[in-house]
Structures are given as structure tokens and as C-alpha cells.
Short mmCIF file of C-alpha atoms and ligand atoms in Angstrom, two decimals:
data_model
loop_
_atom_site.label_atom_id
_atom_site.label_comp_id
_atom_site.label_asym_id
_atom_site.label_seq_id
_atom_site.Cartn_x
_atom_site.Cartn_y
_atom_site.Cartn_z
CA MET A 1 -19.32 -21.35 -1.56
CA LYS A 2 -17.80 -20.17 -4.84
CA ASN A 3 -14.27 -21.15 -5.81
CA ILE A 4 -12.08 -18.43 -7.26
CA LEU A 5 -8.76 -19.12 -8.93
CA VAL A 6 -6.32 -16.29 -8.29
CA THR A 7 -3.20 -16.34 -10.44
CA GLY A 8 -0.32 -14.42 -8.94
CA GLY A 9 -2.09 -14.69 -5.59
CA THR A 10 1.10 -14.41 -3.52
CA GLY A 11 2.03 -11.13 -5.22
CA TYR A 12 1.30 -7.61 -4.07
CA ILE A 13 -2.22 -7.00 -5.36
CA GLY A 14 -3.04 -10.72 -5.56
CA SER A 15 -2.41 -11.34 -1.87
CA HIS A 16 -4.54 -8.38 -0.79
CA THR A 17 -7.33 -9.52 -3.10
CA THR A 18 -7.13 -13.07 -1.72
CA VAL A 19 -7.64 -11.68 1.79
CA GLU A 20 -10.70 -9.71 0.68
CA LEU A 21 -12.15 -12.67 -1.21
CA ILE A 22 -11.78 -14.95 1.80
CA GLY A 23 -13.35 -12.22 3.96
CA GLN A 24 -16.39 -12.31 1.64
CA GLY A 25 -16.74 -16.08 1.95
CA PHE A 26 -15.08 -17.18 -1.28
CA GLU A 27 -12.82 -20.19 -1.45
CA VAL A 28 -9.54 -19.22 -3.06
CA ILE A 29 -7.10 -21.38 -4.97
CA ILE A 30 -3.83 -19.68 -5.88
CA ILE A 31 -1.56 -20.46 -8.79
CA ASP A 32 1.80 -18.72 -8.61
CA ASN A 33 5.29 -19.58 -9.85
CA LEU A 34 6.84 -17.51 -7.01
CA TYR A 35 8.95 -15.61 -9.55
CA ASN A 36 8.50 -12.35 -7.66
CA SER A 37 6.96 -13.45 -4.36
CA GLU A 38 7.35 -15.83 -1.43
CA ALA A 39 5.35 -18.92 -0.44
CA GLU A 40 5.30 -17.55 3.15
CA VAL A 41 2.69 -15.06 2.01
CA ILE A 42 0.24 -17.97 2.35
CA ASP A 43 1.10 -18.22 6.06
CA ARG A 44 0.39 -14.53 6.46
CA ILE A 45 -2.91 -14.71 4.58
CA HIS A 46 -3.75 -17.55 6.99
CA LYS A 47 -2.84 -15.33 9.94
CA ILE A 48 -5.06 -12.51 8.73
CA THR A 49 -8.07 -14.56 7.64
CA GLY A 50 -7.83 -17.79 9.62
CA ILE A 51 -8.03 -19.66 6.31
CA ARG A 52 -5.16 -21.13 4.34
CA PRO A 53 -5.71 -20.95 0.59
CA HIS A 54 -4.24 -23.74 -1.51
CA LEU A 55 -1.07 -22.68 -3.33
CA GLU A 56 -0.21 -24.49 -6.54
CA VAL A 57 3.30 -23.59 -7.61
CA LEU A 58 2.92 -23.66 -11.35
CA ASP A 59 4.05 -21.65 -14.36
CA LEU A 60 1.03 -20.61 -16.39
CA CYS A 61 3.12 -20.76 -19.55
CA ASN A 62 3.23 -24.53 -19.06
CA GLN A 63 -0.02 -25.41 -20.80
CA GLU A 64 0.11 -29.13 -19.98
CA LYS A 65 0.56 -28.60 -16.27
CA LEU A 66 -2.09 -25.90 -16.18
CA ASP A 67 -4.47 -28.15 -18.05
CA ALA A 68 -3.83 -31.07 -15.69
CA PHE A 69 -4.44 -28.83 -12.67
CA ILE A 70 -7.65 -27.29 -13.97
CA LYS A 71 -8.96 -30.72 -14.94
CA LYS A 72 -8.95 -31.56 -11.24
CA HIS A 73 -10.67 -28.27 -10.29
CA LYS A 74 -13.56 -27.92 -12.69
CA ASP A 75 -15.72 -26.20 -10.09
CA ILE A 76 -13.95 -22.85 -10.46
CA SER A 77 -16.49 -20.02 -10.81
CA ALA A 78 -14.06 -17.29 -11.86
CA ILE A 79 -10.41 -16.57 -12.46
CA ILE A 80 -8.70 -13.37 -11.37
CA HIS A 81 -5.56 -13.17 -13.45
CA PHE A 82 -2.79 -11.12 -11.81
CA ALA A 83 0.26 -13.19 -12.69
CA ALA A 84 2.52 -11.17 -14.98
CA TYR A 85 5.90 -9.51 -15.20
CA LYS A 86 5.57 -5.83 -14.42
CA ALA A 87 8.90 -4.00 -14.53
CA VAL A 88 8.54 -1.34 -17.21
CA GLY A 89 12.29 -0.71 -17.63
CA GLU A 90 13.18 -4.41 -17.80
CA SER A 91 10.51 -4.95 -20.42
CA VAL A 92 12.25 -2.45 -22.71
CA ASN A 93 15.48 -4.45 -22.47
CA GLU A 94 13.85 -7.89 -22.58
CA PRO A 95 10.71 -7.55 -24.70
CA LEU A 96 10.46 -11.24 -25.62
CA LYS A 97 10.53 -12.26 -21.97
CA TYR A 98 7.54 -9.97 -21.39
CA TYR A 99 5.56 -10.87 -24.50
CA ARG A 100 6.14 -14.59 -23.92
CA ASN A 101 5.26 -14.62 -20.26
CA ASN A 102 2.40 -12.12 -20.09
CA LEU A 103 0.66 -13.14 -23.30
CA LEU A 104 1.23 -16.89 -23.24
CA SER A 105 -0.03 -17.14 -19.67
CA LEU A 106 -3.18 -15.21 -20.59
CA ILE A 107 -3.77 -17.31 -23.71
CA ASN A 108 -3.38 -20.48 -21.66
CA ILE A 109 -5.82 -19.18 -19.05
CA LEU A 110 -8.42 -18.38 -21.71
CA GLY A 111 -7.77 -21.78 -23.28
CA VAL A 112 -8.61 -23.69 -20.11
CA MET A 113 -11.63 -21.45 -19.51
CA LYS A 114 -12.96 -22.45 -22.91
CA LEU A 115 -12.04 -26.10 -22.52
CA TYR A 116 -13.45 -26.60 -19.04
CA GLY A 117 -16.32 -24.13 -19.13
CA ILE A 118 -14.99 -21.61 -16.61
CA PRO A 119 -17.19 -18.63 -17.40
CA ASN A 120 -15.69 -15.57 -15.71
CA LEU A 121 -12.40 -13.67 -15.89
CA VAL A 122 -11.12 -10.53 -14.17
CA PHE A 123 -7.96 -9.17 -15.75
CA SER A 124 -5.31 -6.85 -14.29
CA SER A 125 -4.94 -4.05 -16.74
CA SER A 126 -3.36 -0.66 -16.25
CA CYS A 127 -3.86 3.03 -16.90
CA THR A 128 -0.70 2.70 -18.96
CA VAL A 129 -3.03 1.87 -21.90
CA TYR A 130 -4.01 5.57 -22.05
CA GLY A 131 -0.44 6.86 -22.47
CA GLN A 132 -0.51 10.65 -21.93
CA PRO A 133 -4.21 11.48 -22.28
CA GLU A 134 -5.18 14.77 -23.88
CA LYS A 135 -8.12 15.23 -21.55
CA LEU A 136 -8.04 14.70 -17.80
CA PRO A 137 -9.43 12.99 -15.83
CA VAL A 138 -9.40 9.85 -17.97
CA THR A 139 -12.63 8.00 -18.64
CA GLU A 140 -12.85 4.47 -20.03
CA ASP A 141 -13.73 6.00 -23.41
CA SER A 142 -10.52 8.01 -23.66
CA PRO A 143 -8.56 6.96 -26.72
CA LEU A 144 -5.79 4.44 -26.13
CA GLN A 145 -2.28 5.49 -27.13
CA PRO A 146 0.47 3.34 -28.58
CA ALA A 147 2.24 1.68 -25.65
CA THR A 148 5.57 3.17 -24.61
CA SER A 149 6.97 -0.13 -23.29
CA PRO A 150 6.60 -3.84 -24.06
CA TYR A 151 5.07 -4.21 -20.58
CA GLY A 152 2.39 -1.64 -21.43
CA ASN A 153 1.89 -3.31 -24.77
CA THR A 154 1.21 -6.67 -23.09
CA LYS A 155 -1.65 -4.99 -21.20
CA GLN A 156 -3.07 -3.47 -24.39
CA ILE A 157 -2.72 -6.71 -26.37
CA GLY A 158 -4.04 -8.66 -23.38
CA GLU A 159 -7.21 -6.56 -23.38
CA VAL A 160 -7.67 -7.16 -27.11
CA ILE A 161 -7.17 -10.91 -26.74
CA ILE A 162 -9.79 -11.01 -23.99
CA LYS A 163 -12.23 -8.84 -25.92
CA ASP A 164 -11.93 -11.01 -29.03
CA THR A 165 -12.33 -14.18 -26.96
CA THR A 166 -15.49 -12.94 -25.24
CA HIS A 167 -16.90 -11.85 -28.60
CA SER A 168 -16.27 -15.21 -30.19
CA ASN A 169 -17.50 -17.23 -27.24
CA GLU A 170 -20.60 -16.10 -25.39
CA ASN A 171 -19.88 -18.51 -22.55
CA ILE A 172 -16.90 -16.43 -21.47
CA LYS A 173 -17.40 -13.07 -19.73
CA ALA A 174 -14.62 -10.77 -18.65
CA ILE A 175 -13.83 -7.51 -16.89
CA SER A 176 -10.57 -5.64 -17.36
CA LEU A 177 -9.65 -3.42 -14.45
CA ARG A 178 -7.38 -0.53 -15.37
CA TYR A 179 -5.44 0.25 -12.24
CA PHE A 180 -3.95 3.63 -11.55
CA ASN A 181 -1.10 3.60 -8.97
CA PRO A 182 -1.67 1.15 -6.11
CA ILE A 183 0.24 1.88 -2.90
CA GLY A 184 0.19 0.91 0.77
CA ALA A 185 -0.22 -2.36 2.60
CA HIS A 186 -2.74 -4.35 4.61
CA PRO A 187 -3.46 -2.68 7.99
CA SER A 188 -2.15 -5.82 9.74
CA SER A 189 1.29 -5.16 8.18
CA LEU A 190 1.43 -8.87 7.38
CA ILE A 191 1.31 -8.41 3.62
CA GLY A 192 2.51 -5.56 1.41
CA GLU A 193 4.70 -4.68 -1.52
CA LEU A 194 8.08 -6.39 -1.40
CA PRO A 195 10.12 -5.37 -4.42
CA ARG A 196 13.27 -7.40 -5.02
CA GLY A 197 16.40 -5.26 -5.34
CA VAL A 198 16.16 -1.54 -5.99
CA PRO A 199 12.52 -0.47 -6.28
CA GLU A 200 11.35 1.13 -9.53
CA ASN A 201 8.18 2.60 -8.07
CA LEU A 202 7.89 5.77 -6.08
CA VAL A 203 6.36 4.66 -2.80
CA PRO A 204 8.64 1.69 -2.00
CA TYR A 205 11.62 3.86 -2.94
CA LEU A 206 10.29 6.58 -0.69
CA THR A 207 9.73 4.34 2.34
CA GLN A 208 13.11 2.61 1.87
CA THR A 209 14.77 6.01 1.76
CA GLY A 210 12.86 7.06 4.87
CA TYR A 211 14.15 3.95 6.61
CA GLY A 212 17.72 4.67 5.56
CA ILE A 213 18.16 1.80 3.11
CA ARG A 214 18.49 4.19 0.15
CA GLU A 215 20.53 7.33 0.50
CA GLU A 216 18.08 9.69 -1.19
CA LEU A 217 15.02 9.68 -3.38
CA LYS A 218 15.58 11.04 -6.85
CA VAL A 219 12.62 13.07 -8.03
CA PHE A 220 12.48 12.57 -11.77
CA GLY A 221 11.93 16.11 -13.05
CA ASN A 222 10.41 19.33 -11.75
CA ASP A 223 9.98 21.03 -15.09
CA TYR A 224 6.71 19.38 -16.14
CA ASP A 225 3.60 21.36 -16.95
CA THR A 226 2.06 20.71 -13.51
CA PRO A 227 1.48 23.09 -10.55
CA ASP A 228 4.76 22.17 -8.79
CA GLY A 229 6.58 20.85 -11.86
CA SER A 230 6.69 17.18 -10.76
CA CYS A 231 4.65 14.38 -12.37
CA ILE A 232 1.10 13.68 -11.29
CA ARG A 233 -0.44 10.25 -10.64
CA ASP A 234 -3.55 8.82 -9.01
CA TYR A 235 -2.37 6.78 -5.99
CA LEU A 236 -4.93 4.42 -4.49
CA HIS A 237 -4.77 2.17 -1.44
CA VAL A 238 -4.13 -1.45 -2.42
CA VAL A 239 -6.90 -2.63 -0.06
CA ASP A 240 -9.41 -0.42 -1.91
CA LEU A 241 -8.11 -1.86 -5.16
CA ALA A 242 -8.39 -5.41 -3.82
CA LYS A 243 -12.04 -4.80 -2.88
CA ALA A 244 -12.81 -3.76 -6.45
CA HIS A 245 -11.81 -7.25 -7.60
CA VAL A 246 -14.32 -8.85 -5.25
CA VAL A 247 -17.04 -6.57 -6.59
CA ALA A 248 -16.06 -7.33 -10.19
CA VAL A 249 -16.02 -11.08 -9.61
CA LYS A 250 -19.44 -10.96 -7.95
CA ARG A 251 -20.80 -8.91 -10.84
CA LEU A 252 -19.76 -11.62 -13.26
CA ILE A 253 -20.86 -14.57 -11.12
CA GLU A 254 -24.26 -12.99 -10.48
CA ASN A 255 -24.65 -12.12 -14.18
CA LYS A 256 -25.00 -8.43 -13.40
CA ASN A 257 -22.58 -7.43 -16.15
CA LYS A 258 -24.13 -5.36 -18.95
CA LYS A 259 -21.80 -6.62 -21.68
CA ASN A 260 -19.73 -9.76 -22.14
CA TYR A 261 -16.60 -7.65 -21.88
CA GLU A 262 -16.39 -4.59 -19.64
CA VAL A 263 -13.62 -2.20 -18.65
CA PHE A 264 -13.33 -0.08 -15.52
CA ASN A 265 -10.88 2.57 -14.34
CA LEU A 266 -9.83 2.07 -10.74
CA GLY A 267 -8.49 5.20 -9.12
CA THR A 268 -9.39 7.87 -6.60
CA GLY A 269 -10.00 10.66 -9.08
CA ASN A 270 -7.31 12.79 -7.39
CA GLY A 271 -4.07 13.75 -9.05
CA VAL A 272 -1.09 13.86 -6.66
CA SER A 273 2.36 15.16 -7.57
CA VAL A 274 5.62 13.47 -6.58
CA LEU A 275 6.39 16.39 -4.25
CA GLU A 276 2.94 16.09 -2.66
CA ALA A 277 3.53 12.36 -2.14
CA ILE A 278 6.80 13.18 -0.38
CA ARG A 279 5.00 15.65 1.89
CA SER A 280 2.37 13.04 2.69
CA PHE A 281 5.11 10.58 3.64
CA GLU A 282 6.78 13.16 5.89
CA ARG A 283 3.47 13.96 7.56
CA VAL A 284 2.56 10.39 8.42
CA SER A 285 6.05 9.14 9.31
CA GLY A 286 7.48 12.19 11.04
CA VAL A 287 10.65 11.49 9.02
CA LYS A 288 12.30 14.25 7.00
CA LEU A 289 12.96 12.69 3.61
CA LYS A 290 16.23 13.17 1.78
CA TYR A 291 15.44 13.84 -1.86
CA ARG A 292 16.99 15.53 -4.84
CA ILE A 293 15.50 16.76 -8.09
CA VAL A 294 17.16 15.06 -11.04
CA GLY A 295 16.37 14.86 -14.76
CA ARG A 296 13.21 13.36 -16.18
CA ARG A 297 12.88 9.56 -16.38
CA PRO A 298 12.57 8.53 -20.02
CA GLY A 299 9.07 7.39 -20.93
CA ASP A 300 7.36 8.98 -17.91
CA ILE A 301 3.84 10.29 -18.39
CA GLU A 302 3.52 13.91 -17.24
CA LYS A 303 0.13 13.68 -15.58
CA ILE A 304 -2.69 11.21 -15.33
CA TRP A 305 -5.55 10.59 -12.98
CA ALA A 306 -8.76 8.62 -13.23
CA ASP A 307 -12.35 9.52 -13.70
CA PRO A 308 -13.65 6.67 -11.53
CA SER A 309 -17.33 7.60 -11.91
CA PHE A 310 -18.17 4.58 -14.09
CA ALA A 311 -16.74 2.21 -11.45
CA ASN A 312 -18.49 4.26 -8.75
CA SER A 313 -21.91 4.02 -10.37
CA GLU A 314 -21.76 0.63 -12.11
CA LEU A 315 -19.73 -1.38 -9.60
CA GLY A 316 -20.84 0.56 -6.55
CA TRP A 317 -17.15 0.78 -5.67
CA LYS A 318 -15.09 3.74 -4.63
CA THR A 319 -11.83 4.29 -2.81
CA LEU A 320 -12.21 4.88 0.91
CA SER A 321 -8.65 5.62 2.04
CA SER A 322 -6.91 8.98 1.75
CA LEU A 323 -3.39 9.37 0.42
CA ASP A 324 -2.08 9.83 3.96
CA GLU A 325 -3.83 6.70 5.21
CA ALA A 326 -2.42 4.64 2.36
CA MET A 327 1.05 6.14 2.82
CA LYS A 328 0.92 5.38 6.55
CA THR A 329 0.32 1.70 5.88
CA ALA A 330 3.21 1.67 3.39
CA TRP A 331 5.46 3.11 6.10
CA GLU A 332 4.25 0.70 8.80
CA TRP A 333 4.87 -2.20 6.40
CA GLU A 334 8.37 -0.99 5.58
CA LYS A 335 9.22 -0.85 9.29
CA VAL A 336 7.85 -4.34 9.93
CA VAL A 337 9.76 -5.80 6.97
CA ARG A 338 13.04 -4.16 7.99
CA SER A 339 12.82 -5.08 11.64
CA ASN A 340 12.32 -8.74 10.70
CA LYS A 341 9.05 -8.85 12.58
CA LEU A 342 7.26 -10.78 9.88
N1 UFG B 408 9.35 8.66 -9.35
C1 UFG B 408 10.38 9.44 -8.87
N2 UFG B 408 11.43 8.81 -8.30
C2 UFG B 408 11.51 7.45 -8.17
C3 UFG B 408 10.43 6.66 -8.66
C4 UFG B 408 9.36 7.31 -9.26
O1 UFG B 408 10.36 10.66 -8.96
O2 UFG B 408 12.50 6.93 -7.66
C5 UFG B 408 8.19 9.33 -9.96
C6 UFG B 408 8.00 8.96 -11.42
O3 UFG B 408 8.75 9.81 -12.24
C7 UFG B 408 6.50 9.15 -11.58
C8 UFG B 408 5.94 8.82 -10.19
O4 UFG B 408 7.04 8.90 -9.31
O5 UFG B 408 6.23 10.49 -11.83
C9 UFG B 408 5.34 7.45 -10.11
O6 UFG B 408 6.29 6.51 -10.62
P1 UFG B 408 6.08 4.94 -10.46
O7 UFG B 408 7.25 4.27 -11.09
O8 UFG B 408 5.76 4.60 -9.05
O9 UFG B 408 4.75 4.67 -11.26
P2 UFG B 408 4.42 4.90 -12.80
O10 UFG B 408 3.16 5.69 -12.82
O11 UFG B 408 5.53 5.42 -13.58
O12 UFG B 408 4.20 3.40 -13.26
C10 UFG B 408 3.12 2.70 -12.76
C11 UFG B 408 3.40 1.22 -12.73
C12 UFG B 408 3.56 0.67 -14.10
C13 UFG B 408 2.45 1.11 -14.98
C14 UFG B 408 2.26 2.58 -14.91
C15 UFG B 408 1.07 3.05 -15.65
O13 UFG B 408 4.57 0.95 -12.01
O14 UFG B 408 3.54 -0.71 -14.00
O15 UFG B 408 2.05 2.97 -13.56
O16 UFG B 408 0.02 2.25 -15.35
F1 UFG B 408 2.72 0.81 -16.28
#
């Protein structure tokens, strides 16, 4: 049985990935500082899988503590590194907080990999590295644009740090996964996205509005150069996204990677507008959503969706869930969270 270290494993994508890893027979160790998640997520992973992964509450920026922990767990086959701050708006106001946390944690992870001979890394990157692409859909070869937020910049710099490390050290292999917009929750409704305070992202805002926690959803602009004027994204089910991590980790462990450092886009290949997402929510929930068109949100990309064909052919991975299916799980999760049934 292979041991996988998942950083940020109690978070949104990390918890879903842990469930999929356990389902595929991996042993998972989680490191998380619980900055944006709850330790109870471990209980729920246990409920879903029947297995309770070890949770080490540890801040990855603390090199000494990380070092001491890894020293005791030298049999780790791969690290999946999710742990990071991710609020775009906050990163603009507090850039140092973002650069310090997201980059130092990554550097420390790569440091222990080198020191203790851990050979494989899967990194959470983002389609934010493409900015507003000139050509759509976006392939992995599309030019990267200067980041529009410190958060986005930490993903770009993070990719460079990993690339340089794999080039300088042939014992370290890595895959960066550039996520498009993950949404939805596990079909058990035991884990899902749990934003603290007012959500920044569309789908949690949408489901909270549907439930009556928010008065109305503000649609940020309907004057974009898109068919209905609202922004377009590529929304993928978080369980599909989680499965891609298992495939990526296996590729590295089984030495099936073609280069020491590889990058994959993870999306559905379908562009969906904000207004289409609202209609999907209304369809699956039966709830009429209160929304209002307001001005554009500064820094928003007009339209972006993935060309996932490289991930399809090379990883043998593709998304299986439709927008409606993913939206339905987001709605079921919202209802479970609000009715205190967790
Ligand atoms: N939107 C609204 N109203 C809201 C929230 C969002 O209309 O209340 C719109 C946005 O304008 C955008 C779309 O819904 O057009 C999606 O917005 P999100 O905030 O959900 O997602 P983004 O694509 O803007 O950002 C996401 C991640 C970031 C990441 C970025 C690019 O949240 O972490 O994708 O990868 F940087």
C-alpha cells in the first residue's frame, strides 16, 4: 500500500481527493493547519470510506516541525499539495500574507522531498495562470499572462519553483494541475465547500441565496462580449477533479510520466455563463433565484474554458458529471449544512 501525504486534506478539494485516494487503496496522511477547515472533516471522511486518515495539525511554513514530522514518515510515495490561501480579493489587500504562506509552504515541501527522498509531487495550480486567453479553448501551451492578483501570482511562481526544482534534481518529479472552476460536493453530502463568511465564489453564493441566507445574488456584469453578456467559466464537479489527482499520483508513482515536470488542464471543455449557471441551479433545485445584474467585478476574466484533450489522452481522465449533476450536489450539500444534519 502506498502512502500519500495530502496537505490541505481537510479543505474542499483536499477532502474529496482523500476520499478518492482511500477508495483506490492508498493510505493517506493529512497535514492541515485548519486555517480554513474543520477537524471534523476527518470524521466524515471516515464515515464515507470506513477509514480514518491521520491528521497532523501543522503549519507548513514551520520548517522545523514539518521536518520533524517527515523524518518519522519517510515511506511517503507522493505528496499532493493543496494547502494554500485562495481568496483572490484578500490577496490584493494582503499580498505578503499570500506570498509568505503559499510560497514558503511550497518551498518547505520541496525541501523535505529533497532531503528525505520523496520523489513525487502533485501541485494545485489554476487556470488563473492564463489570464484572459486570446484563443479559446485554452491548451497547456497557451501563453501565460501576468497575474492579476497576488494569489494568481503565487500559482505562477509556484509552478516556476517546481519546474526549476525538477530540472535541477532528477529524483523529483512533479505534475501541476491547472484547475478550472470546481463546484459541487460529494454525493453523500458529508463533505463539500464550506466558505467562512460571505462567499466570494459563484456557486456557494448561489446556493446560499437559494436557501435564503443571502438576499440576492449579484451578477457581476451583463455587458461582456459573450452570448448573454455574462462571464463564462468552465465549471467541473469536484469529485471529477479529485479523481484526476489519483490518476496523476499513479502516473508519477508508476513512472508513466513523459517528463520530469508536466502540466495538465482540468476542465470539462464547456464554457458556461453566469446566467446559464443560475438556470441550472433553478432547474435542479426547483427554487426561483433572486438575482440582480450589477457592475463588473474588477479583475474578472471575461471568458475562459479548458481544452482538456491533453488530460483526456495522456491521463485517461475526463469529467463525467454534467453541470446540472454538479449543481445538484452543491444544493444538496447546502441544505444538509444549513439543517445541521452533518
Ligand atoms: N460571480 C457573480 N456573482 C458572485 C460571484 C461570482 O456574478 O457573487 C461571477 C464572476 O463574476 C465570474 C463567475 O461568477 O464571472 C465565477 O466567479 P468565481 O468567483 O466563482 O470564480 P472565478 O473564476 O472568478 O475565480 C476562480 C477561483 C479563483 C481562481 C480563478 C481562476 O475562485 O481562485 O477561478 O482560476 F483564481
